[in-house]
Amino acid sequence: TNMKLWALIIILIFICERYTIKSEVPSGITQILLQLNAKYKTNLNLFINTQDVNLDYQLLEIPAIQLQMEIKNFHQFRLLGSFSNNALIIVNIKVPPLDPDVANYLPYLLRELHELHIVFITVEDPISWQEDLYRYCYEEGFINILLIHENNQTQLLYSYKPYPEIKSIQLPQLEDYFNRRLRIWNFHHYPVRTLQDIVEPRLIRYVNRKGQLVLAGYILNAIREFTRRYNATLNFLPILPDDGALQTAFNQTLHRQVDIVCYIKEIIWQVPSSVTLYLLKDYIIVPHARPIASHLYFGRPFAWILWLAVIATVVYGMLMLYVSNGSDRSEIGLHLLRSLCHILFISQSRLTAFNWQQWTIHFIMILSGFILTNLYVAMLSSMLTSGLFEPQLNTLQDLKYSPYPLLVDDYYINFLKQIVSLPSEVKNQMIIESNDNLFKARTGLNTSYMYSAYEDRLEAALYQQNLLKVPRFKKIPESFMDGLMALPLAPSLPYQSLFNTYLRRIFECGVWHKLKSDSWMDTIDSGIYKLMRDDEVERKPFDLSFYLFVFILWAVGLTLAGLCMLMELLWWRM
């Protein structure tokens, strides 16, 4: 009985403790964190130096990680993966405005995740040093900052407005922090810096007919729409010199002298970038196959197998007519002539048939000639209208037979030499040219060379041959190198997350492709490209070379006739 009584007492004590824990009222900071977790659907709470803060960790009910800067092993910890993309960072400030170890660690911890919400907790009055904290956060790209000052069980909330200049604001309640995105989405004419170097069709710079400077291009127009939508100002930096322009732009981006570059990101570049929309493929364009000689048209309507069938039919008809005559066999040349006339479907002298076998042979030969001659004339007329060309290069392996060298610049030649899918014959025939000469040759579609470029630039270059009856160049459908359709950005750009969301939306709804197709016409208006037209050549009758094949057939016919005559003479003598 005593054992049962003690067991009942223990159960009641356990139930009372559980009820007491459930009925506890969370502290003020804990309530704020609960509201933040519920609002942003947080998957992870990361606490840094919060061992001295009055927090009810059990009530948060969110997976949590606690880090203490005194433990050096945590300095290599980083947030990675989709699970940590929706984390809440809670930092306790021990040394205002921020502990040096924490200030050095946060950029590493939140690399490419600086849009996450960060909650700073302090027990000291932040009025004198909070602007220094906000300036540090802005330089590192931390835009979603909530500062909590706990003063005698009272929580005072602060944050800052980044544009057009850093300004601290006090929040009467937490709802004001939730609604502050309308403030940070308005840039108040804050400058967004970019370069104005010409990389058609991404950025185009020209003077129109009215003498006005025009800046166009599909990437530039996308950035311009972003600045217009969020009330920013687009500033253009001076044009870079041609020598080493790409490396200079790369260095300016890393040193935060440029915010966004109107260029795509190479895979090997160690530079921050926007979200990758898709893989941008690199192709090779080759000159279109040359037209064949005019005298070869007569032999092209039929394949060689069909020509052998025609010859076999003529021989078959000749032999059957010769054999079917029985004892009264006439000259074999006459039967060959009649068989040819039937196949060519031309008139001949009156036919005489001695039996039903000959009528059958004549009917079969006339029907075959009718079908073959009409098919031949129809095919020849179609080929003369559309034109015939030499075999076209269709794959990367076909390029080993190309007589054209590949024209490249000194930057990409090292990449091309390392590509396995590119034949060695092409690598050995590559010609290095300056950027200006390469630009002139490619924009003018000089048919003496092959060219390689990313697909957006090739599409703009090939757009100028849309009006041609026969294009000058053809794109090899196999790509040999890929780039990222992402824009290089300055490190820790405060509005990177906003810019990524904007890019995703215009890409998913088709605006990105519309901007790119419009840029092709901008390249025409700028004079970089021009719509090519076929040369107005006066129509001439076919020259002597066109009938060369006919003359050869005529000579072959005379030779065969002579051979037949000799055979008949020999037969007659025997």
mmCIF file of C-alpha atoms in Angstrom, residues 218-429:
data_model
loop_
_atom_site.group_PDB
_atom_site.id
_atom_site.type_symbol
_atom_site.label_atom_id
_atom_site.label_comp_id
_atom_site.label_asym_id
_atom_site.label_seq_id
_atom_site.Cartn_x
_atom_site.Cartn_y
_atom_site.Cartn_z
ATOM 1 C CA TYR A 218 18.818 43.607 -72.667
ATOM 2 C CA ILE A 219 20.874 43.369 -69.453
ATOM 3 C CA LEU A 220 21.088 47.138 -69.136
ATOM 4 C CA ASN A 221 17.344 47.485 -69.743
ATOM 5 C CA ALA A 222 16.683 44.900 -67.028
ATOM 6 C CA ILE A 223 18.856 46.853 -64.567
ATOM 7 C CA ARG A 224 17.234 50.113 -65.628
ATOM 8 C CA GLU A 225 13.774 48.669 -64.983
ATOM 9 C CA PHE A 226 14.961 47.494 -61.551
ATOM 10 C CA THR A 227 16.118 51.015 -60.633
ATOM 11 C CA ARG A 228 12.880 52.514 -61.936
ATOM 12 C CA ARG A 229 10.722 50.062 -60.032
ATOM 13 C CA TYR A 230 12.494 50.665 -56.707
ATOM 14 C CA ASN A 231 13.119 54.408 -57.155
ATOM 15 C CA ALA A 232 16.895 54.200 -57.557
ATOM 16 C CA THR A 233 19.292 56.142 -59.790
ATOM 17 C CA LEU A 234 21.432 54.374 -62.393
ATOM 18 C CA ASN A 235 24.975 55.794 -62.513
ATOM 19 C CA PHE A 236 27.455 54.919 -65.246
ATOM 20 C CA LEU A 237 31.168 54.773 -64.545
ATOM 21 C CA PRO A 238 33.744 55.933 -67.132
ATOM 22 C CA ILE A 239 34.491 53.675 -70.086
ATOM 23 C CA LEU A 240 37.377 51.296 -69.455
ATOM 24 C CA PRO A 241 40.358 51.069 -71.841
ATOM 25 C CA ASP A 242 40.286 48.174 -74.292
ATOM 26 C CA ASP A 243 43.455 46.572 -72.954
ATOM 27 C CA GLY A 244 42.552 44.505 -69.906
ATOM 28 C CA ALA A 245 39.013 45.860 -69.656
ATOM 29 C CA LEU A 246 37.647 42.551 -68.377
ATOM 30 C CA GLN A 247 40.262 42.241 -65.633
ATOM 31 C CA THR A 248 39.755 45.891 -64.643
ATOM 32 C CA ALA A 249 36.002 45.369 -64.348
ATOM 33 C CA PHE A 250 36.661 42.227 -62.305
ATOM 34 C CA ASN A 251 38.883 44.127 -59.861
ATOM 35 C CA GLN A 252 36.475 47.066 -59.574
ATOM 36 C CA THR A 253 33.671 44.678 -58.704
ATOM 37 C CA LEU A 254 35.680 42.957 -55.978
ATOM 38 C CA HIS A 255 36.673 46.335 -54.493
ATOM 39 C CA ARG A 256 33.012 47.500 -54.496
ATOM 40 C CA GLN A 257 33.615 50.279 -57.005
ATOM 41 C CA VAL A 258 30.911 48.780 -59.231
ATOM 42 C CA ASP A 259 27.593 47.394 -58.001
ATOM 43 C CA ILE A 260 26.309 45.443 -61.030
ATOM 44 C CA VAL A 261 28.162 44.529 -64.238
ATOM 45 C CA CYS A 262 26.297 44.057 -67.534
ATOM 46 C CA TYR A 263 28.132 40.829 -68.259
ATOM 47 C CA ILE A 264 27.655 37.144 -67.649
ATOM 48 C CA LYS A 265 29.639 35.210 -65.085
ATOM 49 C CA GLU A 266 32.242 32.689 -66.133
ATOM 50 C CA ILE A 267 32.158 29.492 -64.089
ATOM 51 C CA ILE A 268 35.782 29.877 -62.960
ATOM 52 C CA TRP A 269 35.331 33.456 -61.730
ATOM 53 C CA GLN A 270 35.539 33.790 -57.966
ATOM 54 C CA VAL A 271 33.236 36.791 -57.741
ATOM 55 C CA PRO A 272 29.790 37.211 -56.136
ATOM 56 C CA SER A 273 26.913 37.149 -58.569
ATOM 57 C CA SER A 274 23.178 37.270 -58.795
ATOM 58 C CA VAL A 275 20.959 34.213 -58.990
ATOM 59 C CA THR A 276 21.761 31.932 -61.934
ATOM 60 C CA LEU A 277 18.829 31.951 -64.342
ATOM 61 C CA TYR A 278 20.149 29.255 -66.695
ATOM 62 C CA LEU A 279 23.310 27.903 -68.294
ATOM 63 C CA LEU A 280 24.478 30.074 -71.174
ATOM 64 C CA LYS A 281 25.977 27.828 -73.837
ATOM 65 C CA ASP A 282 28.948 28.628 -76.034
ATOM 66 C CA TYR A 283 28.620 27.692 -79.712
ATOM 67 C CA ILE A 284 30.659 27.858 -82.906
ATOM 68 C CA ILE A 285 29.279 29.309 -86.134
ATOM 69 C CA VAL A 286 30.701 28.205 -89.473
ATOM 70 C CA PRO A 287 30.211 29.664 -92.962
ATOM 71 C CA HIS A 288 27.318 28.124 -94.812
ATOM 72 C CA ALA A 289 28.144 25.440 -97.346
ATOM 73 C CA ARG A 290 29.098 26.713 -100.798
ATOM 74 C CA PRO A 291 26.780 26.156 -103.797
ATOM 75 C CA ILE A 292 27.732 23.352 -106.135
ATOM 76 C CA ALA A 293 28.742 23.891 -109.769
ATOM 77 C CA SER A 294 25.792 24.484 -112.097
ATOM 78 C CA HIS A 295 26.642 21.594 -114.432
ATOM 79 C CA LEU A 296 26.255 19.104 -111.557
ATOM 80 C CA TYR A 297 22.532 19.780 -111.234
ATOM 81 C CA PHE A 298 21.660 17.302 -113.993
ATOM 82 C CA GLY A 299 22.966 14.370 -111.994
ATOM 83 C CA ARG A 300 21.559 15.340 -108.572
ATOM 84 C CA PRO A 301 17.795 14.620 -108.946
ATOM 85 C CA PHE A 302 18.465 10.879 -108.696
ATOM 86 C CA ALA A 303 20.744 9.085 -106.293
ATOM 87 C CA TRP A 304 23.380 6.797 -107.721
ATOM 88 C CA ILE A 305 21.297 3.716 -106.879
ATOM 89 C CA LEU A 306 18.397 5.062 -108.904
ATOM 90 C CA TRP A 307 20.712 5.904 -111.793
ATOM 91 C CA LEU A 308 21.909 2.279 -111.778
ATOM 92 C CA ALA A 309 18.277 1.175 -111.795
ATOM 93 C CA VAL A 310 17.602 3.383 -114.858
ATOM 94 C CA ILE A 311 20.589 1.922 -116.695
ATOM 95 C CA ALA A 312 19.521 -1.612 -115.775
ATOM 96 C CA THR A 313 16.010 -0.883 -117.055
ATOM 97 C CA VAL A 314 17.339 0.330 -120.402
ATOM 98 C CA VAL A 315 19.539 -2.753 -120.791
ATOM 99 C CA TYR A 316 16.692 -5.007 -119.712
ATOM 100 C CA GLY A 317 14.308 -3.462 -122.248
ATOM 101 C CA MET A 318 16.879 -3.735 -125.035
ATOM 102 C CA LEU A 319 17.597 -7.415 -124.342
ATOM 103 C CA MET A 320 13.931 -8.375 -123.983
ATOM 104 C CA LEU A 321 13.029 -6.699 -127.266
ATOM 105 C CA TYR A 322 15.960 -8.422 -128.925
ATOM 106 C CA VAL A 323 15.111 -11.855 -127.577
ATOM 107 C CA SER A 324 11.357 -11.590 -128.176
ATOM 108 C CA ASN A 325 11.867 -11.190 -131.940
ATOM 109 C CA GLY A 326 12.649 -14.892 -132.201
ATOM 110 C CA SER A 327 14.331 -15.942 -135.433
ATOM 111 C CA ASP A 328 13.629 -12.575 -137.084
ATOM 112 C CA ARG A 329 15.967 -10.530 -134.963
ATOM 113 C CA SER A 330 16.748 -7.074 -136.237
ATOM 114 C CA GLU A 331 19.687 -4.865 -135.320
ATOM 115 C CA ILE A 332 20.478 -4.602 -131.595
ATOM 116 C CA GLY A 333 21.073 -0.831 -131.936
ATOM 117 C CA LEU A 334 17.448 -0.371 -132.962
ATOM 118 C CA HIS A 335 16.280 -2.076 -129.764
ATOM 119 C CA LEU A 336 18.659 0.065 -127.661
ATOM 120 C CA LEU A 337 17.278 3.209 -129.302
ATOM 121 C CA ARG A 338 13.702 2.151 -128.666
ATOM 122 C CA SER A 339 14.473 1.326 -125.034
ATOM 123 C CA LEU A 340 16.100 4.755 -124.521
ATOM 124 C CA CYS A 341 13.154 6.503 -126.169
ATOM 125 C CA HIS A 342 10.762 4.718 -123.843
ATOM 126 C CA ILE A 343 12.773 5.662 -120.700
ATOM 127 C CA LEU A 344 13.206 9.279 -121.836
ATOM 128 C CA PHE A 345 9.504 9.367 -122.830
ATOM 129 C CA ILE A 346 10.119 10.842 -126.287
ATOM 130 C CA SER A 347 8.470 10.023 -129.603
ATOM 131 C CA GLN A 348 9.837 7.477 -132.025
ATOM 132 C CA SER A 349 8.857 5.748 -135.235
ATOM 133 C CA ARG A 350 5.821 3.477 -135.446
ATOM 134 C CA LEU A 351 6.197 0.414 -133.304
ATOM 135 C CA THR A 352 5.513 -3.049 -134.625
ATOM 136 C CA ALA A 353 4.849 -5.885 -132.231
ATOM 137 C CA PHE A 354 4.790 -9.479 -133.360
ATOM 138 C CA ASN A 355 3.497 -11.066 -130.154
ATOM 139 C CA TRP A 356 1.996 -10.251 -126.782
ATOM 140 C CA GLN A 357 5.406 -10.367 -125.087
ATOM 141 C CA GLN A 358 6.560 -7.362 -127.105
ATOM 142 C CA TRP A 359 3.348 -5.439 -126.319
ATOM 143 C CA THR A 360 3.934 -6.097 -122.644
ATOM 144 C CA ILE A 361 7.567 -4.958 -122.836
ATOM 145 C CA HIS A 362 6.626 -1.741 -124.678
ATOM 146 C CA PHE A 363 3.889 -0.960 -122.143
ATOM 147 C CA ILE A 364 6.189 -1.486 -119.156
ATOM 148 C CA MET A 365 8.934 0.641 -120.713
ATOM 149 C CA ILE A 366 6.548 3.504 -121.638
ATOM 150 C CA LEU A 367 5.040 3.525 -118.130
ATOM 151 C CA SER A 368 8.489 3.521 -116.518
ATOM 152 C CA GLY A 369 9.639 6.333 -118.766
ATOM 153 C CA PHE A 370 6.571 8.435 -117.934
ATOM 154 C CA ILE A 371 7.163 8.077 -114.198
ATOM 155 C CA LEU A 372 10.924 8.614 -114.290
ATOM 156 C CA THR A 373 10.897 11.634 -116.614
ATOM 157 C CA ASN A 374 8.218 13.457 -114.635
ATOM 158 C CA LEU A 375 10.007 12.720 -111.364
ATOM 159 C CA TYR A 376 13.310 13.882 -112.807
ATOM 160 C CA VAL A 377 11.909 17.139 -114.218
ATOM 161 C CA ALA A 378 10.091 17.940 -110.975
ATOM 162 C CA MET A 379 13.190 17.310 -108.848
ATOM 163 C CA LEU A 380 15.431 19.294 -111.203
ATOM 164 C CA SER A 381 13.044 22.278 -111.242
ATOM 165 C CA SER A 382 12.896 22.302 -107.449
ATOM 166 C CA MET A 383 16.679 22.113 -107.146
ATOM 167 C CA LEU A 384 17.205 24.919 -109.653
ATOM 168 C CA THR A 385 14.791 27.077 -107.665
ATOM 169 C CA SER A 386 16.185 26.448 -104.176
ATOM 170 C CA GLY A 387 19.801 25.715 -105.068
ATOM 171 C CA LEU A 388 22.113 22.915 -104.036
ATOM 172 C CA PHE A 389 25.108 23.153 -101.750
ATOM 173 C CA GLU A 390 28.108 21.147 -100.700
ATOM 174 C CA PRO A 391 27.857 18.967 -97.545
ATOM 175 C CA GLN A 392 27.224 21.110 -94.474
ATOM 176 C CA LEU A 393 29.211 20.880 -91.236
ATOM 177 C CA ASN A 394 26.728 19.796 -88.549
ATOM 178 C CA THR A 395 28.742 18.580 -85.537
ATOM 179 C CA LEU A 396 31.876 19.515 -83.665
ATOM 180 C CA GLN A 397 33.634 16.477 -85.105
ATOM 181 C CA ASP A 398 32.803 17.661 -88.623
ATOM 182 C CA LEU A 399 34.872 20.776 -87.952
ATOM 183 C CA LYS A 400 38.064 18.757 -88.464
ATOM 184 C CA TYR A 401 37.260 18.858 -92.191
ATOM 185 C CA SER A 402 36.571 22.588 -92.196
ATOM 186 C CA PRO A 403 38.906 24.712 -94.331
ATOM 187 C CA TYR A 404 38.221 27.769 -92.156
ATOM 188 C CA PRO A 405 40.335 28.741 -89.121
ATOM 189 C CA LEU A 406 38.723 29.648 -85.790
ATOM 190 C CA LEU A 407 39.197 33.324 -84.924
ATOM 191 C CA VAL A 408 39.554 33.959 -81.161
ATOM 192 C CA ASP A 409 41.010 36.553 -78.803
ATOM 193 C CA ASP A 410 43.865 36.083 -76.374
ATOM 194 C CA TYR A 411 41.522 35.625 -73.380
ATOM 195 C CA TYR A 412 39.487 32.631 -74.539
ATOM 196 C CA ILE A 413 42.208 30.752 -76.391
ATOM 197 C CA ASN A 414 43.427 29.138 -73.165
ATOM 198 C CA PHE A 415 39.920 27.875 -72.441
ATOM 199 C CA LEU A 416 39.470 26.511 -75.955
ATOM 200 C CA LYS A 417 42.738 24.573 -75.878
ATOM 201 C CA GLN A 418 41.555 22.662 -72.797
ATOM 202 C CA ILE A 419 38.197 21.591 -74.240
ATOM 203 C CA VAL A 420 38.101 17.871 -74.969
ATOM 204 C CA SER A 421 35.112 17.917 -77.342
ATOM 205 C CA LEU A 422 36.853 20.315 -79.730
ATOM 206 C CA PRO A 423 38.878 18.450 -82.406
ATOM 207 C CA SER A 424 42.624 18.928 -82.359
ATOM 208 C CA GLU A 425 42.525 20.033 -86.012
ATOM 209 C CA VAL A 426 40.439 23.044 -84.968
ATOM 210 C CA LYS A 427 42.771 23.881 -82.072
ATOM 211 C CA ASN A 428 45.765 23.828 -84.390
ATOM 212 C CA GLN A 429 44.105 26.259 -86.812
#
